[in-house]
mmCIF file of C-alpha atoms in Angstrom:
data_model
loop_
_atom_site.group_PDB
_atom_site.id
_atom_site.type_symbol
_atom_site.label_atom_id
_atom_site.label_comp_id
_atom_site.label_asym_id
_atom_site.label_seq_id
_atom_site.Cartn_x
_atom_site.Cartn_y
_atom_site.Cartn_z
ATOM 1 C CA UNK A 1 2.993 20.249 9.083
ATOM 2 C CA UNK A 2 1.132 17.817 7.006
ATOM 3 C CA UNK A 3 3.443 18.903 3.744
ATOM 4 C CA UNK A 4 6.697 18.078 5.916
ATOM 5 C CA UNK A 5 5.178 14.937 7.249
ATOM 6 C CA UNK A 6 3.996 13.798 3.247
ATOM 7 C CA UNK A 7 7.693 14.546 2.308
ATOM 8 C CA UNK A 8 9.080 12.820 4.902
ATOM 9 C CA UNK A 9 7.091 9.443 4.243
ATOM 10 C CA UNK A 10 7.196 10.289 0.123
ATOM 11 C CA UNK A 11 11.448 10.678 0.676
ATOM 12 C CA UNK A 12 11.833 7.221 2.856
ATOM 13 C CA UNK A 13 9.178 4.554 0.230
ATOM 14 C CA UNK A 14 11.061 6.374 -3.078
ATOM 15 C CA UNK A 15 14.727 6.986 -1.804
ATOM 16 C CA UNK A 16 14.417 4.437 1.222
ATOM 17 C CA UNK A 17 17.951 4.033 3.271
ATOM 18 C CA UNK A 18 16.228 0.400 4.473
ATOM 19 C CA UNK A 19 16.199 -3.258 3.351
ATOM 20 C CA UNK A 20 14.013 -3.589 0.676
ATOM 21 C CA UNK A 21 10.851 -5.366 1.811
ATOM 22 C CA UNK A 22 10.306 -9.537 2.449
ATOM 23 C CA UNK A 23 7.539 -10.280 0.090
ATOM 24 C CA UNK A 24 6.943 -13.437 1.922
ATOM 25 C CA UNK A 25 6.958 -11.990 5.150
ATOM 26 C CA UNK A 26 4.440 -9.388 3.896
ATOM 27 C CA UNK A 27 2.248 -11.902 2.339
ATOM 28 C CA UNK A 28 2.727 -14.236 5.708
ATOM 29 C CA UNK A 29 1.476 -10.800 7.778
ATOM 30 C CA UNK A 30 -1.304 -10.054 5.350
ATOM 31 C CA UNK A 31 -2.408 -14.064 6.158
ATOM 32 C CA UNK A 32 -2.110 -13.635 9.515
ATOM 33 C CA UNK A 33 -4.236 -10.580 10.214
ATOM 34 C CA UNK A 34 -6.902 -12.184 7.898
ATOM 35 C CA UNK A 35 -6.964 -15.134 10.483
ATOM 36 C CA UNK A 36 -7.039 -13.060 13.159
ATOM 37 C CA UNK A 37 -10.309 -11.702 11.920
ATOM 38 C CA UNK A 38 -11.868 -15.088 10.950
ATOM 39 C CA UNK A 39 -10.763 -16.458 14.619
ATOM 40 C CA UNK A 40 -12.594 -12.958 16.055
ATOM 41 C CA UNK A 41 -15.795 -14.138 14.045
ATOM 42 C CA UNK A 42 -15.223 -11.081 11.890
ATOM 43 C CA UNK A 43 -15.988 -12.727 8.779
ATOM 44 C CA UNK A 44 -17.240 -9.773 6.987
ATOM 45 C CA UNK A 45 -13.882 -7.967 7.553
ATOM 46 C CA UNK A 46 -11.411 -10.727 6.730
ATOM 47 C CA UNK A 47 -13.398 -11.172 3.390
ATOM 48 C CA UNK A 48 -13.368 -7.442 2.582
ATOM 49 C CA UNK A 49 -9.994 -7.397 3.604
ATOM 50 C CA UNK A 50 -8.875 -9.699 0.987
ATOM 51 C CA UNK A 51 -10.638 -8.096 -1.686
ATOM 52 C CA UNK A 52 -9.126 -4.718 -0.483
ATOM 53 C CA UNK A 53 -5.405 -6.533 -0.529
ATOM 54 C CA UNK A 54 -6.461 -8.423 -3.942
ATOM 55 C CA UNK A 55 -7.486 -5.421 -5.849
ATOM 56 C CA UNK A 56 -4.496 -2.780 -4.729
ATOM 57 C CA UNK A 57 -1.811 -5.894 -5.830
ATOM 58 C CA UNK A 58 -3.944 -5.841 -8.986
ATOM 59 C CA UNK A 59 -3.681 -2.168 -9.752
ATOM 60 C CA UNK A 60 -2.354 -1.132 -13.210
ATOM 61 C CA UNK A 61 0.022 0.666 -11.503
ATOM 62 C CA UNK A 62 1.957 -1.710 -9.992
ATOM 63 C CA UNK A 63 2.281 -3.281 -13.641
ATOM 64 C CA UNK A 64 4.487 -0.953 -15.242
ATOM 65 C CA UNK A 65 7.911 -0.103 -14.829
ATOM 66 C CA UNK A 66 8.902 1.730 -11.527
ATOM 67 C CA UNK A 67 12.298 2.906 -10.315
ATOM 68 C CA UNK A 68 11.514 1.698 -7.324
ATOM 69 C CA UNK A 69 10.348 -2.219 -7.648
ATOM 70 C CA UNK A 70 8.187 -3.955 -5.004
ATOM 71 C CA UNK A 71 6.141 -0.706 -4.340
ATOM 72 C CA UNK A 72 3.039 -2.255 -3.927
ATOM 73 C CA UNK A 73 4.889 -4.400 -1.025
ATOM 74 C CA UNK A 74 6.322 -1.385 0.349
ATOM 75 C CA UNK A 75 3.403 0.596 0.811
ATOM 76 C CA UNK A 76 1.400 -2.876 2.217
ATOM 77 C CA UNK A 77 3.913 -2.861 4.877
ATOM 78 C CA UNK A 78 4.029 0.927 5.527
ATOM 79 C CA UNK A 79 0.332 0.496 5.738
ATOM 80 C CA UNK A 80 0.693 -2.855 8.271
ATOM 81 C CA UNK A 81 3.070 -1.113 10.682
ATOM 82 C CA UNK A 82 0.520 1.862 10.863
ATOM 83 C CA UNK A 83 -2.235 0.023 11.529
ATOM 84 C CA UNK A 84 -3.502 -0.615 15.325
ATOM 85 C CA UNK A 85 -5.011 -3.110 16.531
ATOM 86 C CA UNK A 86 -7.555 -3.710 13.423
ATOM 87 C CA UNK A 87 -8.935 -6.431 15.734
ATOM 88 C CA UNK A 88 -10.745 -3.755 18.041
ATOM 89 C CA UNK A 89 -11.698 -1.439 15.483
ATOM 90 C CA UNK A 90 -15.432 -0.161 14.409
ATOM 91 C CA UNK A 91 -15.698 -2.065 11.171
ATOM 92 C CA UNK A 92 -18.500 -0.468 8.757
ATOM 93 C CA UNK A 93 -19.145 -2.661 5.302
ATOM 94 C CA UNK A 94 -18.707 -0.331 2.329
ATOM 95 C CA UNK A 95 -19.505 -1.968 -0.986
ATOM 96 C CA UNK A 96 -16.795 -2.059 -3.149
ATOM 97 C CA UNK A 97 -17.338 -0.899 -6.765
ATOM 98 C CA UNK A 98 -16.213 -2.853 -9.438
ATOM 99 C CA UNK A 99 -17.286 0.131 -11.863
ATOM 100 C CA UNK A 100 -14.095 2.562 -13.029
ATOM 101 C CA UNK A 101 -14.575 5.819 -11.240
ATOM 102 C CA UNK A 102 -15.618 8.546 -12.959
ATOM 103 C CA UNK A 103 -12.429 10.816 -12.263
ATOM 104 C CA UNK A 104 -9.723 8.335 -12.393
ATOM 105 C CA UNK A 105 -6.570 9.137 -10.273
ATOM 106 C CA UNK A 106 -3.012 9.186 -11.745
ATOM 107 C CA UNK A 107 -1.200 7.094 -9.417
ATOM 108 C CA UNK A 108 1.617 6.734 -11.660
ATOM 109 C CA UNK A 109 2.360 10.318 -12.044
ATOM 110 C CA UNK A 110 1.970 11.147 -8.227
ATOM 111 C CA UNK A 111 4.508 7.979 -7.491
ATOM 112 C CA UNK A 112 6.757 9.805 -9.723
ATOM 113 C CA UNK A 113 6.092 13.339 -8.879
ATOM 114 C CA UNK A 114 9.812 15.434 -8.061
ATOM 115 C CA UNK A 115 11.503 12.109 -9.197
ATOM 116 C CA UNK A 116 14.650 13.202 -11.143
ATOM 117 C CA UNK A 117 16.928 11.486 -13.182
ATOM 118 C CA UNK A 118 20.403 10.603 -12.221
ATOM 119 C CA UNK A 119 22.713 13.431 -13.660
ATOM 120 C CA UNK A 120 26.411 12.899 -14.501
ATOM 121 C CA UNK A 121 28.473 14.721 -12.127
ATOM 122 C CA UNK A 122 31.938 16.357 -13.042
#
């Protein structure tokens, strides 16, 4: 089941048959769930929550040439619409690492995994 489900979502963000997303609207969400923590007196969380939103936007990925554009804002707002009230949610601090990882992941190649070409038909 979970290899039909990961096809499913992998088919709809690379061959999506949906407006392509509202960066400003995104951004204006993003915002507004950070305020929603500060107003909660969850200061720890909105401030890790930036730095989590900061440092996926600034992934090396996102910097090179995709067939699909606005990825990163596509998977921010598949990733918003999934999330449940983070308001009410058990919130443990992890520190976040500003050291490379030791195995590094290839995000690049498994955005572009079973990606094909356009062929000519006729």
């Amino acid at each position: 089941n979970f290899e039909i489900c990961e096809r499913f979502v992998l088919s709809n963000l690379l061959y999506h048959k949906y407006l392509d997303p509202d960066e400003r609207k995104i951004s204006k969400t993003i915002q507004g769930v950070k305020e929603k923590f500060l107003v909660h007196a969850q200061l720890e969380k909105a401030k890790q929550f930036e730095q989590l939103i900061n440092t996926f936007n600034a992934s090396p990925v996102f910097k090179e040439r995709l067939e699909q554009h606005d990825l990163n804002y596509r998977l921010l707002s598949l990733l918003l619409n999934l999330a449940d009230n983070p308001v009410n949610t058990e919130f443990v601090p992890r520190e976040l690492s500003q050291e490379p990882e030791e195995e590094q992941i290839d995000w690049l190649a498994i955005l572009k995994d079973g990606e094909q070409s356009p062929k000519h038909f006729g």
